[in-house]
């Protein structure tokens, strides 16, 4: 029962994380204009991964996509790639996880196959969460660098060089979603241990003796070495050789036997 609960919780948490990663990737508020020195403005700018938008005080919003790829910074394109890889891995992990749920029986699928599929989906969720967290962190680092460069230019008297941008709501959504996907992947990996059958977890090994079994019997008998000559009995006229005695001495015929 605990395995089913852990697996179901991992699936639900991972699904929420993957949904949040998709939402953060599509959002336009990755960077928003800093209004610290100019709280009242007629134009408010914000940017996303796919387009930049301008919102006027009248409520009218105009967005324009990035119509170039080579003109964008390399780090910006890397963030795009990381988010797309995270989404693809997350969706594949969800598809695999659906068939790996213990509460869903498909044909004659064994528990060992479900355990392997659960572990695979968990690894996919972990990698997807790490990709999302890495992409959002790289973009946040770019914002921090540009913010302090713009601040330095402002103190030098060049206030109209460029606008300063700060963290948008999409960054926080991406961080939380990546963390959820990471936690869900860990829960799936933990549930995999409970799905492994007991006979495959512990395999008994039998050892056979190389030599043949030898039984020993206690008693007043002496154990021979195996190299004594065989006892021969000859019968003849007035002659007979007796068998070897227990103490190892041989008995010879007396003179009365020749009469």
PDB file of C-alpha atoms in Angstrom:
ATOM      1  CA  UNK A   1       0.000   0.000   0.000  1.00  0.00           C
ATOM      2  CA  UNK A   2       2.805   2.404   0.815  1.00  0.00           C
ATOM      3  CA  UNK A   3       4.433   1.691  -2.553  1.00  0.00           C
ATOM      4  CA  UNK A   4       1.227   2.603  -4.381  1.00  0.00           C
ATOM      5  CA  UNK A   5       0.876   5.832  -2.386  1.00  0.00           C
ATOM      6  CA  UNK A   6       4.512   6.797  -2.994  1.00  0.00           C
ATOM      7  CA  UNK A   7       4.194   6.078  -6.694  1.00  0.00           C
ATOM      8  CA  UNK A   8       0.934   7.988  -7.017  1.00  0.00           C
ATOM      9  CA  UNK A   9       2.312  10.971  -5.115  1.00  0.00           C
ATOM     10  CA  UNK A  10       5.404  10.972  -7.313  1.00  0.00           C
ATOM     11  CA  UNK A  11       3.239  10.952 -10.435  1.00  0.00           C
ATOM     12  CA  UNK A  12       1.012  13.808  -9.225  1.00  0.00           C
ATOM     13  CA  UNK A  13       3.917  15.984  -8.031  1.00  0.00           C
ATOM     14  CA  UNK A  14       5.870  15.364 -11.233  1.00  0.00           C
ATOM     15  CA  UNK A  15       2.836  16.181 -13.371  1.00  0.00           C
ATOM     16  CA  UNK A  16       2.423  19.493 -11.542  1.00  0.00           C
ATOM     17  CA  UNK A  17       6.108  20.238 -12.014  1.00  0.00           C
ATOM     18  CA  UNK A  18       6.074  19.471 -15.737  1.00  0.00           C
ATOM     19  CA  UNK A  19       2.945  21.588 -16.174  1.00  0.00           C
ATOM     20  CA  UNK A  20       4.648  24.465 -14.379  1.00  0.00           C
ATOM     21  CA  UNK A  21       7.745  24.132 -16.567  1.00  0.00           C
ATOM     22  CA  UNK A  22       5.595  24.355 -19.695  1.00  0.00           C
ATOM     23  CA  UNK A  23       3.761  27.386 -18.291  1.00  0.00           C
ATOM     24  CA  UNK A  24       6.957  29.196 -17.329  1.00  0.00           C
ATOM     25  CA  UNK A  25       8.467  28.556 -20.751  1.00  0.00           C
ATOM     26  CA  UNK A  26       5.447  30.098 -22.472  1.00  0.00           C
ATOM     27  CA  UNK A  27       5.172  33.089 -20.130  1.00  0.00           C
ATOM     28  CA  UNK A  28       6.364  36.519 -21.238  1.00  0.00           C
ATOM     29  CA  UNK A  29       7.395  37.845 -17.823  1.00  0.00           C
ATOM     30  CA  UNK A  30      10.896  36.416 -17.623  1.00  0.00           C
ATOM     31  CA  UNK A  31      12.305  39.887 -17.160  1.00  0.00           C
ATOM     32  CA  UNK A  32      10.358  43.006 -16.235  1.00  0.00           C
ATOM     33  CA  UNK A  33      11.352  46.632 -16.259  1.00  0.00           C
ATOM     34  CA  UNK A  34      12.671  47.932 -12.957  1.00  0.00           C
ATOM     35  CA  UNK A  35      10.516  50.819 -11.689  1.00  0.00           C
ATOM     36  CA  UNK A  36      12.619  51.719  -8.651  1.00  0.00           C
ATOM     37  CA  UNK A  37      13.681  55.158  -9.895  1.00  0.00           C
ATOM     38  CA  UNK A  38      10.626  55.753 -12.066  1.00  0.00           C
ATOM     39  CA  UNK A  39       7.499  54.338 -10.354  1.00  0.00           C
ATOM     40  CA  UNK A  40       5.148  56.335 -12.585  1.00  0.00           C
ATOM     41  CA  UNK A  41       5.640  55.611 -16.265  1.00  0.00           C
ATOM     42  CA  UNK A  42       3.460  55.523 -19.330  1.00  0.00           C
ATOM     43  CA  UNK A  43       5.206  52.482 -20.803  1.00  0.00           C
ATOM     44  CA  UNK A  44       6.074  49.216 -19.073  1.00  0.00           C
ATOM     45  CA  UNK A  45       8.386  46.735 -20.788  1.00  0.00           C
ATOM     46  CA  UNK A  46       8.775  43.030 -20.107  1.00  0.00           C
ATOM     47  CA  UNK A  47      10.426  40.221 -22.015  1.00  0.00           C
ATOM     48  CA  UNK A  48      10.111  36.476 -22.382  1.00  0.00           C
ATOM     49  CA  UNK A  49      11.955  33.691 -24.151  1.00  0.00           C
ATOM     50  CA  UNK A  50      10.004  34.098 -27.369  1.00  0.00           C
ATOM     51  CA  UNK A  51       8.891  37.733 -27.567  1.00  0.00           C
ATOM     52  CA  UNK A  52       9.120  41.163 -25.979  1.00  0.00           C
ATOM     53  CA  UNK A  53       6.061  43.145 -24.925  1.00  0.00           C
ATOM     54  CA  UNK A  54       5.192  46.771 -24.192  1.00  0.00           C
ATOM     55  CA  UNK A  55       2.212  47.719 -22.057  1.00  0.00           C
ATOM     56  CA  UNK A  56       0.935  51.278 -22.065  1.00  0.00           C
ATOM     57  CA  UNK A  57      -0.843  53.083 -19.287  1.00  0.00           C
ATOM     58  CA  UNK A  58      -4.071  52.943 -21.273  1.00  0.00           C
ATOM     59  CA  UNK A  59      -4.038  49.145 -20.960  1.00  0.00           C
ATOM     60  CA  UNK A  60      -3.005  48.429 -24.532  1.00  0.00           C
ATOM     61  CA  UNK A  61      -0.321  45.736 -24.850  1.00  0.00           C
ATOM     62  CA  UNK A  62       1.767  45.101 -27.928  1.00  0.00           C
ATOM     63  CA  UNK A  63       4.099  42.104 -28.242  1.00  0.00           C
ATOM     64  CA  UNK A  64       6.692  41.364 -30.875  1.00  0.00           C
ATOM     65  CA  UNK A  65       8.456  38.054 -31.358  1.00  0.00           C
ATOM     66  CA  UNK A  66      12.155  37.530 -31.847  1.00  0.00           C
ATOM     67  CA  UNK A  67      12.489  37.154 -35.590  1.00  0.00           C
ATOM     68  CA  UNK A  68      16.132  36.198 -35.423  1.00  0.00           C
ATOM     69  CA  UNK A  69      18.121  33.344 -33.952  1.00  0.00           C
ATOM     70  CA  UNK A  70      21.692  34.290 -34.743  1.00  0.00           C
ATOM     71  CA  UNK A  71      21.196  37.785 -33.341  1.00  0.00           C
ATOM     72  CA  UNK A  72      20.294  36.489 -29.871  1.00  0.00           C
ATOM     73  CA  UNK A  73      22.949  35.905 -27.196  1.00  0.00           C
ATOM     74  CA  UNK A  74      24.344  32.395 -26.864  1.00  0.00           C
ATOM     75  CA  UNK A  75      23.287  32.110 -23.231  1.00  0.00           C
ATOM     76  CA  UNK A  76      19.752  33.118 -24.178  1.00  0.00           C
ATOM     77  CA  UNK A  77      19.585  30.307 -26.737  1.00  0.00           C
ATOM     78  CA  UNK A  78      21.032  27.882 -24.173  1.00  0.00           C
ATOM     79  CA  UNK A  79      18.187  28.740 -21.795  1.00  0.00           C
ATOM     80  CA  UNK A  80      15.684  28.016 -24.535  1.00  0.00           C
ATOM     81  CA  UNK A  81      17.307  24.647 -25.248  1.00  0.00           C
ATOM     82  CA  UNK A  82      17.355  23.652 -21.579  1.00  0.00           C
ATOM     83  CA  UNK A  83      13.683  24.443 -21.112  1.00  0.00           C
ATOM     84  CA  UNK A  84      12.688  22.533 -24.250  1.00  0.00           C
ATOM     85  CA  UNK A  85      14.746  19.497 -23.200  1.00  0.00           C
ATOM     86  CA  UNK A  86      13.114  19.601 -19.773  1.00  0.00           C
ATOM     87  CA  UNK A  87       9.631  19.691 -21.313  1.00  0.00           C
ATOM     88  CA  UNK A  88      10.340  16.801 -23.701  1.00  0.00           C
ATOM     89  CA  UNK A  89      11.838  14.612 -20.975  1.00  0.00           C
ATOM     90  CA  UNK A  90       8.985  15.453 -18.630  1.00  0.00           C
ATOM     91  CA  UNK A  91       6.296  14.509 -21.143  1.00  0.00           C
ATOM     92  CA  UNK A  92       8.060  11.232 -21.982  1.00  0.00           C
ATOM     93  CA  UNK A  93       8.420  10.511 -18.279  1.00  0.00           C
ATOM     94  CA  UNK A  94       4.692  11.065 -17.733  1.00  0.00           C
ATOM     95  CA  UNK A  95       3.812   8.662 -20.539  1.00  0.00           C
ATOM     96  CA  UNK A  96       6.118   5.985 -19.137  1.00  0.00           C
ATOM     97  CA  UNK A  97       4.875   6.601 -15.598  1.00  0.00           C
ATOM     98  CA  UNK A  98       1.238   6.078 -16.576  1.00  0.00           C
ATOM     99  CA  UNK A  99       1.962   2.523 -17.728  1.00  0.00           C
ATOM    100  CA  UNK A 100       4.192   1.900 -14.684  1.00  0.00           C
ATOM    101  CA  UNK A 101       1.538   2.701 -12.069  1.00  0.00           C
ATOM    102  CA  UNK A 102       0.825  -0.267  -9.838  1.00  0.00           C
ATOM    103  CA  UNK A 103      -2.868   0.525  -9.702  1.00  0.00           C
ATOM    104  CA  UNK A 104      -3.115   0.096 -13.491  1.00  0.00           C
ATOM    105  CA  UNK A 105      -2.818  -3.464 -14.780  1.00  0.00           C
ATOM    106  CA  UNK A 106      -2.003  -3.857 -18.473  1.00  0.00           C
ATOM    107  CA  UNK A 107      -2.072  -7.422 -19.726  1.00  0.00           C
ATOM    108  CA  UNK A 108       0.318  -9.757 -17.920  1.00  0.00           C
ATOM    109  CA  UNK A 109       2.952  -7.143 -17.101  1.00  0.00           C
ATOM    110  CA  UNK A 110       5.149  -8.312 -14.244  1.00  0.00           C
ATOM    111  CA  UNK A 111       6.195  -6.232 -11.267  1.00  0.00           C
ATOM    112  CA  UNK A 112       9.823  -6.288 -12.394  1.00  0.00           C
ATOM    113  CA  UNK A 113       8.873  -4.569 -15.665  1.00  0.00           C
ATOM    114  CA  UNK A 114       6.846  -1.975 -13.749  1.00  0.00           C
ATOM    115  CA  UNK A 115       9.818  -1.402 -11.454  1.00  0.00           C
ATOM    116  CA  UNK A 116      12.110  -0.708 -14.422  1.00  0.00           C
ATOM    117  CA  UNK A 117       9.578   1.655 -15.974  1.00  0.00           C
ATOM    118  CA  UNK A 118       9.106   3.444 -12.649  1.00  0.00           C
ATOM    119  CA  UNK A 119      12.846   3.935 -12.288  1.00  0.00           C
ATOM    120  CA  UNK A 120      13.111   5.199 -15.881  1.00  0.00           C
ATOM    121  CA  UNK A 121      10.336   7.754 -15.408  1.00  0.00           C
ATOM    122  CA  UNK A 122      11.859   8.885 -12.118  1.00  0.00           C
ATOM    123  CA  UNK A 123      15.227   9.523 -13.771  1.00  0.00           C
ATOM    124  CA  UNK A 124      13.481  11.455 -16.552  1.00  0.00           C
ATOM    125  CA  UNK A 125      11.670  13.649 -14.027  1.00  0.00           C
ATOM    126  CA  UNK A 126      14.898  14.348 -12.152  1.00  0.00           C
ATOM    127  CA  UNK A 127      16.738  15.345 -15.332  1.00  0.00           C
ATOM    128  CA  UNK A 128      13.782  17.495 -16.468  1.00  0.00           C
ATOM    129  CA  UNK A 129      13.710  19.298 -13.130  1.00  0.00           C
ATOM    130  CA  UNK A 130      17.453  19.907 -13.218  1.00  0.00           C
ATOM    131  CA  UNK A 131      17.211  21.284 -16.778  1.00  0.00           C
ATOM    132  CA  UNK A 132      14.454  23.705 -15.752  1.00  0.00           C
ATOM    133  CA  UNK A 133      16.287  24.884 -12.634  1.00  0.00           C
ATOM    134  CA  UNK A 134      19.530  25.300 -14.573  1.00  0.00           C
ATOM    135  CA  UNK A 135      17.861  27.256 -17.382  1.00  0.00           C
ATOM    136  CA  UNK A 136      16.057  29.611 -15.022  1.00  0.00           C
ATOM    137  CA  UNK A 137      19.213  30.140 -12.956  1.00  0.00           C
ATOM    138  CA  UNK A 138      21.278  30.966 -16.044  1.00  0.00           C
ATOM    139  CA  UNK A 139      18.701  33.533 -17.146  1.00  0.00           C
ATOM    140  CA  UNK A 140      18.620  35.020 -13.643  1.00  0.00           C
ATOM    141  CA  UNK A 141      22.406  35.324 -13.692  1.00  0.00           C
ATOM    142  CA  UNK A 142      22.187  37.208 -16.987  1.00  0.00           C
ATOM    143  CA  UNK A 143      19.655  39.599 -15.461  1.00  0.00           C
ATOM    144  CA  UNK A 144      21.816  40.238 -12.405  1.00  0.00           C
ATOM    145  CA  UNK A 145      24.863  40.973 -14.565  1.00  0.00           C
ATOM    146  CA  UNK A 146      22.964  43.366 -16.845  1.00  0.00           C
ATOM    147  CA  UNK A 147      21.284  45.021 -13.868  1.00  0.00           C
ATOM    148  CA  UNK A 148      24.536  45.939 -12.166  1.00  0.00           C
ATOM    149  CA  UNK A 149      26.077  47.064 -15.437  1.00  0.00           C
ATOM    150  CA  UNK A 150      23.095  49.357 -16.010  1.00  0.00           C
ATOM    151  CA  UNK A 151      23.335  50.630 -12.442  1.00  0.00           C
ATOM    152  CA  UNK A 152      27.009  51.467 -12.887  1.00  0.00           C
ATOM    153  CA  UNK A 153      26.197  53.406 -16.076  1.00  0.00           C
ATOM    154  CA  UNK A 154      23.480  55.331 -14.244  1.00  0.00           C
ATOM    155  CA  UNK A 155      25.859  56.460 -11.518  1.00  0.00           C
ATOM    156  CA  UNK A 156      28.276  57.628 -14.192  1.00  0.00           C
ATOM    157  CA  UNK A 157      25.655  60.008 -15.613  1.00  0.00           C
ATOM    158  CA  UNK A 158      24.444  57.854 -18.505  1.00  0.00           C
ATOM    159  CA  UNK A 159      20.906  57.330 -17.289  1.00  0.00           C
ATOM    160  CA  UNK A 160      19.294  57.032 -20.694  1.00  0.00           C
ATOM    161  CA  UNK A 161      21.525  54.320 -22.041  1.00  0.00           C
ATOM    162  CA  UNK A 162      19.193  51.384 -21.354  1.00  0.00           C
ATOM    163  CA  UNK A 163      16.438  50.280 -19.042  1.00  0.00           C
ATOM    164  CA  UNK A 164      17.119  48.041 -16.086  1.00  0.00           C
ATOM    165  CA  UNK A 165      15.327  44.704 -15.892  1.00  0.00           C
ATOM    166  CA  UNK A 166      14.681  42.572 -12.857  1.00  0.00           C
ATOM    167  CA  UNK A 167      13.237  39.139 -12.114  1.00  0.00           C
ATOM    168  CA  UNK A 168       9.874  38.346 -13.625  1.00  0.00           C
ATOM    169  CA  UNK A 169       7.186  36.005 -12.366  1.00  0.00           C
ATOM    170  CA  UNK A 170       8.173  33.303 -14.864  1.00  0.00           C
ATOM    171  CA  UNK A 171      11.494  32.776 -13.087  1.00  0.00           C
ATOM    172  CA  UNK A 172       9.818  31.934  -9.791  1.00  0.00           C
ATOM    173  CA  UNK A 173       7.355  29.634 -11.533  1.00  0.00           C
ATOM    174  CA  UNK A 174      10.263  27.869 -13.201  1.00  0.00           C
ATOM    175  CA  UNK A 175      12.188  27.414  -9.953  1.00  0.00           C
ATOM    176  CA  UNK A 176       9.175  25.990  -8.116  1.00  0.00           C
ATOM    177  CA  UNK A 177       8.194  23.753 -11.025  1.00  0.00           C
ATOM    178  CA  UNK A 178      11.707  22.392 -11.405  1.00  0.00           C
ATOM    179  CA  UNK A 179      11.794  21.607  -7.699  1.00  0.00           C
ATOM    180  CA  UNK A 180       8.463  19.779  -7.917  1.00  0.00           C
ATOM    181  CA  UNK A 181       9.659  17.702 -10.847  1.00  0.00           C
ATOM    182  CA  UNK A 182      12.837  16.869  -8.941  1.00  0.00           C
ATOM    183  CA  UNK A 183      10.915  15.772  -5.832  1.00  0.00           C
ATOM    184  CA  UNK A 184       8.503  13.730  -7.923  1.00  0.00           C
ATOM    185  CA  UNK A 185      11.391  11.941  -9.626  1.00  0.00           C
ATOM    186  CA  UNK A 186      12.919  11.072  -6.253  1.00  0.00           C
ATOM    187  CA  UNK A 187       9.586   9.640  -5.062  1.00  0.00           C
ATOM    188  CA  UNK A 188       9.361   7.490  -8.178  1.00  0.00           C
ATOM    189  CA  UNK A 189      12.864   6.143  -7.614  1.00  0.00           C
ATOM    190  CA  UNK A 190      11.967   5.293  -4.019  1.00  0.00           C
ATOM    191  CA  UNK A 191       8.796   3.521  -5.160  1.00  0.00           C
ATOM    192  CA  UNK A 192      10.867   1.412  -7.550  1.00  0.00           C
ATOM    193  CA  UNK A 193      12.499  -0.412  -4.619  1.00  0.00           C
ATOM    194  CA  UNK A 194       9.131  -1.625  -3.357  1.00  0.00           C
ATOM    195  CA  UNK A 195       8.140  -3.018  -6.767  1.00  0.00           C
ATOM    196  CA  UNK A 196      11.164  -5.310  -7.086  1.00  0.00           C
ATOM    197  CA  UNK A 197      10.119  -8.913  -6.325  1.00  0.00           C
ATOM    198  CA  UNK A 198      11.677 -10.540  -3.285  1.00  0.00           C
ATOM    199  CA  UNK A 199      13.081 -13.536  -5.178  1.00  0.00           C
ATOM    200  CA  UNK A 200      15.032 -11.283  -7.524  1.00  0.00           C
ATOM    201  CA  UNK A 201      16.323  -9.092  -4.690  1.00  0.00           C
ATOM    202  CA  UNK A 202      17.919 -11.961  -2.759  1.00  0.00           C
ATOM    203  CA  UNK A 203      19.272 -14.871  -4.751  1.00  0.00           C
ATOM    204  CA  UNK A 204      20.353 -17.954  -2.812  1.00  0.00           C
ATOM    205  CA  UNK A 205      23.525 -19.701  -3.909  1.00  0.00           C
ATOM    206  CA  UNK A 206      24.013 -23.405  -3.198  1.00  0.00           C
ATOM    207  CA  UNK A 207      27.459 -24.909  -2.872  1.00  0.00           C
ATOM    208  CA  UNK A 208      28.173 -28.577  -3.541  1.00  0.00           C
ATOM    209  CA  UNK A 209      31.199 -30.405  -2.255  1.00  0.00           C
ATOM    210  CA  UNK A 210      33.616 -31.380  -5.000  1.00  0.00           C
ATOM    211  CA  UNK A 211      34.482 -34.729  -3.440  1.00  0.00           C
ATOM    212  CA  UNK A 212      32.258 -37.654  -2.650  1.00  0.00           C
ATOM    213  CA  UNK A 213      30.695 -38.015   0.759  1.00  0.00           C
ATOM    214  CA  UNK A 214      32.601 -40.234   3.148  1.00  0.00           C
ATOM    215  CA  UNK A 215      30.901 -41.772   6.137  1.00  0.00           C
ATOM    216  CA  UNK A 216      32.881 -42.714   9.191  1.00  0.00           C
ATOM    217  CA  UNK A 217      31.886 -45.386  11.664  1.00  0.00           C
ATOM    218  CA  UNK A 218      33.179 -45.556  15.172  1.00  0.00           C
ATOM    219  CA  UNK A 219      34.000 -48.906  16.655  1.00  0.00           C
ATOM    220  CA  UNK A 220      36.782 -51.195  17.909  1.00  0.00           C
ATOM    221  CA  UNK A 221      37.915 -51.962  14.401  1.00  0.00           C
ATOM    222  CA  UNK A 222      41.141 -50.742  12.947  1.00  0.00           C
ATOM    223  CA  UNK A 223      41.099 -48.712   9.811  1.00  0.00           C
ATOM    224  CA  UNK A 224      43.219 -50.262   7.163  1.00  0.00           C
ATOM    225  CA  UNK A 225      45.490 -48.341   4.913  1.00  0.00           C
ATOM    226  CA  UNK A 226      44.357 -50.146   1.835  1.00  0.00           C
ATOM    227  CA  UNK A 227      47.762 -51.497   0.948  1.00  0.00           C
ATOM    228  CA  UNK A 228      47.735 -54.809   2.908  1.00  0.00           C
ATOM    229  CA  UNK A 229      48.042 -57.949   0.831  1.00  0.00           C
ATOM    230  CA  UNK A 230      44.954 -59.992   0.413  1.00  0.00           C
ATOM    231  CA  UNK A 231      44.570 -63.055   2.644  1.00  0.00           C
ATOM    232  CA  UNK A 232      44.958 -66.303   0.741  1.00  0.00           C
ATOM    233  CA  UNK A 233      43.737 -69.684   2.015  1.00  0.00           C
ATOM    234  CA  UNK A 234      45.252 -72.831   0.614  1.00  0.00           C
ATOM    235  CA  UNK A 235      43.817 -76.232   1.244  1.00  0.00           C
ATOM    236  CA  UNK A 236      45.863 -79.308   0.832  1.00  0.00           C
ATOM    237  CA  UNK A 237      46.785 -82.596   2.343  1.00  0.00           C
ATOM    238  CA  UNK A 238      47.936 -81.780   5.807  1.00  0.00           C
ATOM    239  CA  UNK A 239      48.552 -78.206   4.940  1.00  0.00           C
ATOM    240  CA  UNK A 240      46.356 -75.159   5.480  1.00  0.00           C
ATOM    241  CA  UNK A 241      47.244 -71.498   5.763  1.00  0.00           C
ATOM    242  CA  UNK A 242      45.093 -69.696   8.239  1.00  0.00           C
ATOM    243  CA  UNK A 243      43.702 -66.216   7.782  1.00  0.00           C
ATOM    244  CA  UNK A 244      45.407 -63.186   9.130  1.00  0.00           C
ATOM    245  CA  UNK A 245      44.459 -62.435  12.733  1.00  0.00           C
ATOM    246  CA  UNK A 246      43.148 -59.122  14.051  1.00  0.00           C
ATOM    247  CA  UNK A 247      46.470 -58.048  15.545  1.00  0.00           C
ATOM    248  CA  UNK A 248      48.249 -58.400  12.191  1.00  0.00           C
ATOM    249  CA  UNK A 249      50.196 -61.589  13.014  1.00  0.00           C
ATOM    250  CA  UNK A 250      49.993 -64.648  10.758  1.00  0.00           C
ATOM    251  CA  UNK A 251      49.353 -68.100  12.316  1.00  0.00           C
ATOM    252  CA  UNK A 252      51.295 -71.100  10.974  1.00  0.00           C
ATOM    253  CA  UNK A 253      50.299 -74.792  11.089  1.00  0.00           C
ATOM    254  CA  UNK A 254      51.530 -76.836  14.055  1.00  0.00           C
ATOM    255  CA  UNK A 255      53.395 -80.115  13.848  1.00  0.00           C
ATOM    256  CA  UNK A 256      50.266 -82.072  14.724  1.00  0.00           C
ATOM    257  CA  UNK A 257      48.712 -80.945  11.444  1.00  0.00           C
ATOM    258  CA  UNK A 258      51.288 -82.953   9.476  1.00  0.00           C
ATOM    259  CA  UNK A 259      50.409 -86.261  11.215  1.00  0.00           C
TER     260      UNK A 259
END
